[in-house]
Amino acid sequence: MLVAESTAAINAACLNADHVRPLYDTFGFARIPDTIRYLLTGKAASPLPEVALSGLPDHPATVVMVMLDSFGWHFFSQYLERAPFLRRFLHHGRICQLTTAFPSSTPVHVTLLHTGLAVDQSGIYEWHVFEPDLQAVIGSLLFSPVFDRKADGLVAYGVDPLAVYPQSRFYQQLQTAGASSVVLMPAALAHSVYTRTMCSGALVVPFQDIPDATVRLRYLFEQQVAPTFYHLYIDSVDAAMHRYGPESVQVENEIVTTLDHLEQYLWPLLHRAPQPTVLLLTADHGHITVDPQQAIVLNRLWPDLERFLRQGGDRRPLPPSGSPRVTVLHVQPAAVADVQLALQRRLGERATVVASARLVEDGYFGPQPGERLRSRLGELIILPAPGEVIVWDHPQANPFTYRGMHGGLTPTEMLTELAWVVV
């Protein structure tokens, strides 16, 4: 069943057709780690509201969470009646609508799940972030300089990941409380610096596809002793949306295949897990359609913009951080007001230029903004209108070819779900 209170909260958070205010105090994605903590330990400061958890068993032996990247409410609701795997949640469990955190991007949400921290405390605010100690923009998940195309490039420079990433580890906290954790993720991601650092306290298990993941889960279930949380991260739908666009036939095929595989391989296996077992399904965000040929190239739109930007450690102007849907500019303090006005005039209705301090103080990044965020976030944030993206021309940058993007405040990007069913 759909939890009506969650829908009411989401409706109130939708300020207009293109703007959702993120929730952190009630029905928000940020409440998922404490909800898992509550399930496994019976103690948590900020789980989802009680109405969302009614009917769950006390102290389940096994909690399996499928994190289906990009499968936000816009897509979940389309397939809810069509897919047998999703109908289980509708008829035998509960479904809560949630807002994502902000920005509605993967780095924000995987960091939140691994640490329990929203951006206000983690400081990981998008795909690219400014790192004060390096005086440089870096890839938050790639752990590489801003325009590097390979992961873990900062290792060669001797950068300590513990200095870049927040110290809190959700899996270590569960371990202290007597619960074990396993993170299953695609093999290409399982051995990165980010994963090794942020998943401390959990067993990280790589897999090739969903059938392979379930083979590994079967073995893990057989070896399980303590109450255990299994975090199964699936990125294939997200990859297809970026490449082909969220409304494409290729994406529809990928969603159908993924849901069919979860029904065929995962659901029967859950009956072999130590009982009682709870299955959770969530997503970090949705996707909107964009046209790479119509991307706003910011430093072509305003070629003189660089001279108003702060300099990095290499004495060159800092490129934007953030992402194409949440572009963050690091502007010289004396020029902020003038740059905001001049940029807004050039962008017109295609984007809104906002002082980052305003979004911080209004709680968009979380209710308790700390120094880690304030020291990293630039002075201005550009929020493109629906369907618009902003890129930066640079010789080392990858050409922008995506047909689907996320990060912004539209309902399609910002609305998601947490569904659960008892096996």
GROMACS .gro file of C-alpha atoms in nm:
model
  423
    1MET     CA    1   0.000   0.000   0.000
    2LEU     CA    2   0.101   0.359  -0.056
    3VAL     CA    3   0.150   0.555   0.266
    4ALA     CA    4  -0.088   0.850   0.227
    5GLU     CA    5   0.099   1.064   0.479
    6SER     CA    6   0.408   1.048   0.260
    7THR     CA    7   0.215   1.168  -0.044
    8ALA     CA    8   0.074   1.460   0.154
    9ALA     CA    9   0.425   1.557   0.268
   10ILE     CA   10   0.558   1.539  -0.086
   11ASN     CA   11   0.272   1.747  -0.225
   12ALA     CA   12   0.353   2.016   0.031
   13ALA     CA   13   0.722   2.004  -0.066
   14CYS     CA   14   0.643   2.070  -0.434
   15LEU     CA   15   0.656   2.449  -0.433
   16ASN     CA   16   0.565   2.466  -0.802
   17ALA     CA   17   0.573   2.247  -1.111
   18ASP     CA   18   0.953   2.275  -1.141
   19HIS     CA   19   1.069   2.308  -0.781
   20VAL     CA   20   1.073   2.057  -0.495
   21ARG     CA   21   1.205   2.155  -0.155
   22PRO     CA   22   1.405   1.861  -0.013
   23LEU     CA   23   1.274   1.708   0.308
   24TYR     CA   24   1.512   1.607   0.583
   25ASP     CA   25   1.281   1.591   0.883
   26THR     CA   26   1.005   1.354   0.765
   27PHE     CA   27   0.975   1.174   0.433
   28GLY     CA   28   1.322   1.228   0.290
   29PHE     CA   29   1.590   0.996   0.152
   30ALA     CA   30   1.822   1.123   0.426
   31ARG     CA   31   1.617   0.920   0.676
   32ILE     CA   32   1.701   0.584   0.516
   33PRO     CA   33   2.024   0.506   0.709
   34ASP     CA   34   1.856   0.558   1.045
   35THR     CA   35   1.559   0.353   0.927
   36ILE     CA   36   1.795   0.063   0.856
   37ARG     CA   37   1.967   0.120   1.189
   38TYR     CA   38   1.627   0.110   1.362
   39LEU     CA   39   1.533  -0.216   1.191
   40LEU     CA   40   1.855  -0.394   1.286
   41THR     CA   41   1.922  -0.249   1.631
   42GLY     CA   42   1.592  -0.103   1.753
   43LYS     CA   43   1.762   0.230   1.819
   44ALA     CA   44   1.795   0.528   1.585
   45ALA     CA   45   1.765   0.904   1.618
   46SER     CA   46   1.588   0.987   1.290
   47PRO     CA   47   1.415   0.701   1.108
   48LEU     CA   48   1.122   0.756   0.876
   49PRO     CA   49   0.793   0.839   1.051
   50GLU     CA   50   0.629   0.555   1.242
   51VAL     CA   51   0.344   0.523   0.992
   52ALA     CA   52   0.601   0.423   0.728
   53LEU     CA   53   0.733   0.138   0.942
   54SER     CA   54   0.406  -0.010   1.068
   55GLY     CA   55   0.398  -0.385   1.009
   56LEU     CA   56   0.774  -0.441   1.003
   57PRO     CA   57   0.910  -0.719   1.225
   58ASP     CA   58   1.110  -0.637   1.535
   59HIS     CA   59   1.481  -0.705   1.485
   60PRO     CA   60   1.478  -0.885   1.147
   61ALA     CA   61   1.773  -1.116   1.091
   62THR     CA   62   1.825  -0.994   0.734
   63VAL     CA   63   1.767  -0.658   0.565
   64VAL     CA   64   1.832  -0.642   0.190
   65MET     CA   65   1.816  -0.301   0.024
   66VAL     CA   66   1.818  -0.270  -0.355
   67MET     CA   67   1.941   0.075  -0.453
   68LEU     CA   68   1.834   0.107  -0.817
   69ASP     CA   69   2.019   0.413  -0.939
   70SER     CA   70   1.792   0.667  -1.118
   71PHE     CA   71   1.469   0.470  -1.069
   72GLY     CA   72   1.292   0.760  -0.895
   73TRP     CA   73   0.919   0.802  -0.846
   74HIS     CA   74   0.850   0.915  -1.203
   75PHE     CA   75   0.968   0.576  -1.330
   76PHE     CA   76   0.876   0.362  -1.028
   77SER     CA   77   0.512   0.472  -1.053
   78GLN     CA   78   0.499   0.390  -1.426
   79TYR     CA   79   0.604   0.029  -1.368
   80LEU     CA   80   0.433  -0.028  -1.033
   81GLU     CA   81   0.133  -0.218  -1.173
   82ARG     CA   82   0.321  -0.365  -1.467
   83ALA     CA   83   0.611  -0.538  -1.293
   84PRO     CA   84   0.545  -0.840  -1.066
   85PHE     CA   85   0.849  -0.748  -0.855
   86LEU     CA   86   0.705  -0.402  -0.778
   87ARG     CA   87   0.351  -0.528  -0.722
   88ARG     CA   88   0.478  -0.723  -0.422
   89PHE     CA   89   0.548  -0.393  -0.245
   90LEU     CA   90   0.209  -0.252  -0.344
   91HIS     CA   91  -0.002  -0.547  -0.230
   92HIS     CA   92   0.203  -0.697   0.054
   93GLY     CA   93   0.421  -0.415   0.185
   94ARG     CA   94   0.436  -0.037   0.206
   95ILE     CA   95   0.551   0.234  -0.033
   96CYS     CA   96   0.658   0.579   0.084
   97GLN     CA   97   0.711   0.869  -0.149
   98LEU     CA   98   1.025   1.060  -0.053
   99THR     CA   99   1.214   1.362  -0.170
  100THR     CA  100   1.578   1.308  -0.247
  101ALA     CA  101   1.839   1.516  -0.075
  102PHE     CA  102   1.986   1.805  -0.275
  103PRO     CA  103   2.146   1.800  -0.522
  104SER     CA  104   1.957   1.504  -0.668
  105SER     CA  105   2.275   1.325  -0.770
  106THR     CA  106   2.450   0.994  -0.709
  107PRO     CA  107   2.755   1.125  -0.516
  108VAL     CA  108   2.527   1.292  -0.262
  109HIS     CA  109   2.314   0.982  -0.206
  110VAL     CA  110   2.569   0.703  -0.207
  111THR     CA  111   2.777   0.911   0.035
  112LEU     CA  112   2.466   0.957   0.248
  113LEU     CA  113   2.404   0.581   0.257
  114HIS     CA  114   2.768   0.500   0.339
  115THR     CA  115   2.800   0.765   0.610
  116GLY     CA  116   2.453   0.863   0.730
  117LEU     CA  117   2.539   1.224   0.645
  118ALA     CA  118   2.363   1.464   0.410
  119VAL     CA  119   2.563   1.725   0.221
  120ASP     CA  120   2.543   1.973   0.508
  121GLN     CA  121   2.786   1.752   0.701
  122SER     CA  122   2.957   1.535   0.438
  123GLY     CA  123   3.067   1.818   0.209
  124ILE     CA  124   3.027   1.588  -0.095
  125TYR     CA  125   2.784   1.809  -0.282
  126GLU     CA  126   2.810   1.685  -0.642
  127TRP     CA  127   3.009   1.497  -0.904
  128HIS     CA  128   3.281   1.763  -0.885
  129VAL     CA  129   3.367   1.940  -0.560
  130PHE     CA  130   3.619   2.204  -0.455
  131GLU     CA  131   3.876   2.069  -0.210
  132PRO     CA  132   4.021   2.355   0.001
  133ASP     CA  133   4.336   2.169   0.108
  134LEU     CA  134   4.426   2.112  -0.258
  135GLN     CA  135   4.286   2.444  -0.380
  136ALA     CA  136   4.146   2.247  -0.672
  137VAL     CA  137   3.826   2.102  -0.812
  138ILE     CA  138   3.822   1.722  -0.801
  139GLY     CA  139   3.595   1.434  -0.894
  140SER     CA  140   3.415   1.330  -0.575
  141LEU     CA  141   3.357   0.967  -0.670
  142LEU     CA  142   3.646   0.937  -0.915
  143PHE     CA  143   3.901   1.074  -0.665
  144SER     CA  144   4.077   1.242  -0.958
  145PRO     CA  145   4.157   1.595  -1.079
  146VAL     CA  146   3.858   1.766  -1.235
  147PHE     CA  147   3.915   1.676  -1.601
  148ASP     CA  148   4.080   1.335  -1.554
  149ARG     CA  149   3.888   1.057  -1.725
  150LYS     CA  150   4.018   0.775  -1.505
  151ALA     CA  151   3.942   0.699  -1.143
  152ASP     CA  152   4.184   0.736  -0.853
  153GLY     CA  153   4.414   0.986  -1.023
  154LEU     CA  154   4.477   1.171  -0.695
  155VAL     CA  155   4.666   0.869  -0.561
  156ALA     CA  156   4.963   0.963  -0.778
  157TYR     CA  157   4.972   1.304  -0.609
  158GLY     CA  158   4.983   1.149  -0.263
  159VAL     CA  159   4.638   1.277  -0.161
  160ASP     CA  160   4.496   1.105   0.146
  161PRO     CA  161   4.132   1.002   0.085
  162LEU     CA  162   4.064   1.035   0.457
  163ALA     CA  163   4.130   1.408   0.419
  164VAL     CA  164   3.881   1.437   0.132
  165TYR     CA  165   3.595   1.220   0.258
  166PRO     CA  166   3.397   1.254   0.583
  167GLN     CA  167   3.499   1.039   0.877
  168SER     CA  168   3.157   0.892   0.963
  169ARG     CA  169   3.102   0.529   0.848
  170PHE     CA  170   2.752   0.385   0.868
  171TYR     CA  171   2.871   0.025   0.846
  172GLN     CA  172   3.115   0.068   1.131
  173GLN     CA  173   2.830   0.206   1.342
  174LEU     CA  174   2.617  -0.099   1.265
  175GLN     CA  175   2.913  -0.322   1.347
  176THR     CA  176   2.949  -0.157   1.688
  177ALA     CA  177   2.579  -0.226   1.750
  178GLY     CA  178   2.622  -0.596   1.664
  179ALA     CA  179   2.504  -0.600   1.301
  180SER     CA  180   2.711  -0.693   0.996
  181SER     CA  181   2.704  -0.522   0.656
  182VAL     CA  182   2.768  -0.633   0.299
  183VAL     CA  183   2.785  -0.396   0.002
  184LEU     CA  184   2.735  -0.562  -0.337
  185MET     CA  185   2.822  -0.345  -0.634
  186PRO     CA  186   2.926  -0.371  -0.999
  187ALA     CA  187   3.281  -0.502  -1.032
  188ALA     CA  188   3.401  -0.186  -1.208
  189LEU     CA  189   3.323   0.018  -0.894
  190ALA     CA  190   3.405  -0.224  -0.617
  191HIS     CA  191   3.778  -0.159  -0.583
  192SER     CA  192   3.795   0.219  -0.623
  193VAL     CA  193   3.951   0.447  -0.362
  194TYR     CA  194   3.605   0.591  -0.290
  195THR     CA  195   3.452   0.247  -0.230
  196ARG     CA  196   3.740   0.117  -0.019
  197THR     CA  197   3.731   0.430   0.195
  198MET     CA  198   3.359   0.485   0.235
  199CYS     CA  199   3.259   0.120   0.281
  200SER     CA  200   3.490   0.060   0.573
  201GLY     CA  201   3.320  -0.176   0.816
  202ALA     CA  202   3.137  -0.365   0.539
  203LEU     CA  203   3.233  -0.660   0.324
  204VAL     CA  204   3.244  -0.532  -0.036
  205VAL     CA  205   3.141  -0.795  -0.292
  206PRO     CA  206   3.176  -0.725  -0.667
  207PHE     CA  207   2.933  -0.872  -0.919
  208GLN     CA  208   2.887  -0.877  -1.296
  209ASP     CA  209   2.507  -0.871  -1.322
  210ILE     CA  210   2.199  -0.949  -1.115
  211PRO     CA  211   2.214  -1.330  -1.163
  212ASP     CA  212   2.578  -1.320  -1.051
  213ALA     CA  213   2.490  -1.100  -0.752
  214THR     CA  214   2.229  -1.350  -0.636
  215VAL     CA  215   2.476  -1.639  -0.657
  216ARG     CA  216   2.703  -1.444  -0.425
  217LEU     CA  217   2.411  -1.357  -0.198
  218ARG     CA  218   2.317  -1.723  -0.167
  219TYR     CA  219   2.661  -1.805  -0.034
  220LEU     CA  220   2.652  -1.507   0.203
  221PHE     CA  221   2.313  -1.612   0.340
  222GLU     CA  222   2.451  -1.959   0.412
  223GLN     CA  223   2.742  -1.809   0.609
  224GLN     CA  224   2.540  -1.546   0.795
  225VAL     CA  225   2.559  -1.547   1.174
  226ALA     CA  226   2.474  -1.197   1.301
  227PRO     CA  227   2.187  -0.973   1.187
  228THR     CA  228   2.304  -0.842   0.851
  229PHE     CA  229   2.236  -0.551   0.617
  230TYR     CA  230   2.291  -0.615   0.247
  231HIS     CA  231   2.322  -0.308   0.024
  232LEU     CA  232   2.278  -0.411  -0.341
  233TYR     CA  233   2.366  -0.123  -0.575
  234ILE     CA  234   2.255  -0.149  -0.940
  235ASP     CA  235   2.367   0.115  -1.190
  236SER     CA  236   2.257  -0.024  -1.528
  237VAL     CA  237   1.936   0.182  -1.554
  238ASP     CA  238   2.125   0.503  -1.475
  239ALA     CA  239   2.386   0.427  -1.740
  240ALA     CA  240   2.117   0.367  -2.003
  241MET     CA  241   1.934   0.689  -1.911
  242HIS     CA  242   2.248   0.897  -1.944
  243ARG     CA  243   2.336   0.742  -2.278
  244TYR     CA  244   1.997   0.716  -2.450
  245GLY     CA  245   1.766   0.949  -2.257
  246PRO     CA  246   1.518   0.846  -1.987
  247GLU     CA  247   1.218   0.811  -2.221
  248SER     CA  248   1.400   0.597  -2.479
  249VAL     CA  249   1.313   0.245  -2.586
  250GLN     CA  250   1.657   0.132  -2.469
  251VAL     CA  251   1.583   0.253  -2.117
  252GLU     CA  252   1.243   0.087  -2.114
  253ASN     CA  253   1.408  -0.240  -2.211
  254GLU     CA  254   1.672  -0.199  -1.941
  255ILE     CA  255   1.411  -0.128  -1.672
  256VAL     CA  256   1.197  -0.425  -1.775
  257THR     CA  257   1.500  -0.656  -1.783
  258THR     CA  258   1.623  -0.534  -1.445
  259LEU     CA  259   1.286  -0.576  -1.274
  260ASP     CA  260   1.236  -0.917  -1.435
  261HIS     CA  261   1.579  -1.031  -1.311
  262LEU     CA  262   1.505  -0.908  -0.959
  263GLU     CA  263   1.180  -1.107  -0.964
  264GLN     CA  264   1.335  -1.416  -1.119
  265TYR     CA  265   1.662  -1.434  -0.929
  266LEU     CA  266   1.646  -1.222  -0.613
  267TRP     CA  267   1.294  -1.277  -0.481
  268PRO     CA  268   1.307  -1.661  -0.460
  269LEU     CA  269   1.652  -1.643  -0.300
  270LEU     CA  270   1.529  -1.421  -0.016
  271HIS     CA  271   1.330  -1.713   0.124
  272ARG     CA  272   1.662  -1.886   0.190
  273ALA     CA  273   1.798  -1.597   0.394
  274PRO     CA  274   1.792  -1.608   0.775
  275GLN     CA  275   1.441  -1.502   0.876
  276PRO     CA  276   1.267  -1.273   0.926
  277THR     CA  277   1.388  -1.092   0.615
  278VAL     CA  278   1.291  -0.744   0.497
  279LEU     CA  279   1.341  -0.630   0.137
  280LEU     CA  280   1.379  -0.257   0.071
  281LEU     CA  281   1.382  -0.082  -0.266
  282THR     CA  282   1.489   0.277  -0.321
  283ALA     CA  283   1.649   0.511  -0.575
  284ASP     CA  284   1.877   0.811  -0.543
  285HIS     CA  285   1.699   1.032  -0.798
  286GLY     CA  286   1.520   1.039  -1.132
  287HIS     CA  287   1.628   1.168  -1.474
  288ILE     CA  288   1.516   1.435  -1.717
  289THR     CA  289   1.570   1.445  -2.092
  290VAL     CA  290   1.834   1.684  -2.224
  291ASP     CA  291   1.976   1.759  -2.567
  292PRO     CA  292   2.358   1.761  -2.572
  293GLN     CA  293   2.354   1.975  -2.886
  294GLN     CA  294   2.171   2.250  -2.695
  295ALA     CA  295   2.394   2.251  -2.387
  296ILE     CA  296   2.488   2.598  -2.259
  297VAL     CA  297   2.867   2.629  -2.284
  298LEU     CA  298   2.922   2.878  -2.007
  299ASN     CA  299   3.264   3.012  -2.101
  300ARG     CA  300   3.147   3.061  -2.460
  301LEU     CA  301   2.834   3.239  -2.345
  302TRP     CA  302   3.056   3.473  -2.142
  303PRO     CA  303   3.418   3.441  -2.259
  304ASP     CA  304   3.540   3.695  -2.002
  305LEU     CA  305   3.392   3.508  -1.704
  306GLU     CA  306   3.721   3.345  -1.605
  307ARG     CA  307   3.875   3.670  -1.490
  308PHE     CA  308   3.614   3.693  -1.210
  309LEU     CA  309   3.677   3.342  -1.080
  310ARG     CA  310   3.897   3.257  -0.785
  311GLN     CA  311   4.237   3.106  -0.860
  312GLY     CA  312   4.331   2.753  -0.767
  313GLY     CA  313   4.661   2.625  -0.638
  314ASP     CA  314   4.797   2.627  -0.995
  315ARG     CA  315   4.728   3.004  -1.020
  316ARG     CA  316   4.466   2.944  -1.287
  317PRO     CA  317   4.094   3.027  -1.261
  318LEU     CA  318   3.898   2.750  -1.091
  319PRO     CA  319   3.661   2.572  -1.330
  320PRO     CA  320   3.304   2.521  -1.209
  321SER     CA  321   3.235   2.238  -0.970
  322GLY     CA  322   2.897   2.067  -0.934
  323SER     CA  323   2.740   1.914  -1.244
  324PRO     CA  324   2.556   2.017  -1.562
  325ARG     CA  325   2.231   2.049  -1.362
  326VAL     CA  326   2.382   2.220  -1.054
  327THR     CA  327   2.676   2.433  -1.165
  328VAL     CA  328   2.881   2.586  -0.885
  329LEU     CA  329   3.101   2.890  -0.950
  330HIS     CA  330   3.393   2.991  -0.729
  331VAL     CA  331   3.388   3.368  -0.766
  332GLN     CA  332   3.618   3.637  -0.627
  333PRO     CA  333   3.431   3.785  -0.328
  334ALA     CA  334   3.430   4.142  -0.458
  335ALA     CA  335   3.275   4.033  -0.789
  336VAL     CA  336   2.993   3.805  -0.669
  337ALA     CA  337   2.703   4.048  -0.699
  338ASP     CA  338   2.812   4.175  -1.042
  339VAL     CA  339   2.872   3.824  -1.175
  340GLN     CA  340   2.532   3.708  -1.052
  341LEU     CA  341   2.355   3.994  -1.230
  342ALA     CA  342   2.557   3.962  -1.550
  343LEU     CA  343   2.514   3.586  -1.569
  344GLN     CA  344   2.140   3.603  -1.508
  345ARG     CA  345   2.107   3.858  -1.786
  346ARG     CA  346   2.294   3.631  -2.029
  347LEU     CA  347   2.112   3.312  -1.927
  348GLY     CA  348   1.762   3.461  -1.923
  349GLU     CA  349   1.493   3.200  -1.861
  350ARG     CA  350   1.727   2.912  -1.935
  351ALA     CA  351   1.868   2.910  -1.580
  352THR     CA  352   1.851   3.080  -1.240
  353VAL     CA  353   2.164   3.210  -1.067
  354VAL     CA  354   2.141   3.185  -0.689
  355ALA     CA  355   2.378   3.281  -0.409
  356SER     CA  356   2.488   2.952  -0.257
  357ALA     CA  357   2.461   3.101   0.093
  358ARG     CA  358   2.087   3.140   0.038
  359LEU     CA  359   2.039   2.771  -0.043
  360VAL     CA  360   2.259   2.673   0.251
  361GLU     CA  361   2.069   2.887   0.500
  362ASP     CA  362   1.732   2.775   0.361
  363GLY     CA  363   1.826   2.416   0.439
  364TYR     CA  364   1.848   2.277   0.086
  365PHE     CA  365   2.170   2.090   0.162
  366GLY     CA  366   2.050   1.976   0.505
  367PRO     CA  367   1.942   2.123   0.838
  368GLN     CA  368   2.286   2.166   0.998
  369PRO     CA  369   2.532   2.317   0.749
  370GLY     CA  370   2.885   2.274   0.875
  371GLU     CA  371   3.226   2.410   0.791
  372ARG     CA  372   3.305   2.116   0.564
  373LEU     CA  373   3.030   2.227   0.325
  374ARG     CA  374   3.082   2.601   0.365
  375SER     CA  375   3.453   2.580   0.287
  376ARG     CA  376   3.393   2.383  -0.032
  377LEU     CA  377   3.086   2.537  -0.185
  378GLY     CA  378   3.138   2.820  -0.432
  379GLU     CA  379   2.967   3.157  -0.407
  380LEU     CA  380   2.712   3.112  -0.688
  381ILE     CA  381   2.500   2.819  -0.802
  382ILE     CA  382   2.339   2.802  -1.144
  383LEU     CA  383   2.018   2.596  -1.158
  384PRO     CA  384   1.928   2.529  -1.523
  385ALA     CA  385   1.561   2.522  -1.624
  386PRO     CA  386   1.402   2.183  -1.704
  387GLY     CA  387   1.575   2.027  -2.004
  388GLU     CA  388   1.875   2.261  -1.984
  389VAL     CA  389   2.234   2.176  -1.893
  390ILE     CA  390   2.549   2.383  -1.845
  391VAL     CA  391   2.896   2.268  -1.944
  392TRP     CA  392   3.246   2.416  -1.947
  393ASP     CA  393   3.471   2.413  -2.252
  394HIS     CA  394   3.816   2.278  -2.170
  395PRO     CA  395   4.070   2.087  -2.382
  396GLN     CA  396   4.081   1.797  -2.133
  397ALA     CA  397   3.707   1.776  -2.072
  398ASN     CA  398   3.501   1.490  -2.212
  399PRO     CA  399   3.256   1.603  -2.481
  400PHE     CA  400   2.909   1.626  -2.331
  401THR     CA  401   2.697   1.357  -2.495
  402TYR     CA  402   2.441   1.267  -2.229
  403ARG     CA  403   2.073   1.261  -2.320
  404GLY     CA  404   1.959   1.219  -1.961
  405MET     CA  405   2.071   1.415  -1.654
  406HIS     CA  406   1.979   1.482  -1.292
  407GLY     CA  407   2.081   1.696  -0.999
  408GLY     CA  408   1.821   1.972  -1.017
  409LEU     CA  409   1.504   2.054  -0.824
  410THR     CA  410   1.234   1.934  -1.064
  411PRO     CA  411   0.991   1.665  -0.939
  412THR     CA  412   1.119   1.416  -1.197
  413GLU     CA  413   1.469   1.451  -1.052
  414MET     CA  414   1.380   1.503  -0.686
  415LEU     CA  415   1.101   1.257  -0.608
  416THR     CA  416   1.183   0.901  -0.514
  417GLU     CA  417   1.057   0.620  -0.292
  418LEU     CA  418   1.133   0.368  -0.024
  419ALA     CA  419   0.931   0.050  -0.059
  420TRP     CA  420   0.946  -0.250   0.174
  421VAL     CA  421   0.801  -0.597   0.198
  422VAL     CA  422   0.850  -0.873   0.450
  423VAL     CA  423   0.959  -1.194   0.279
   0.00000   0.00000   0.00000
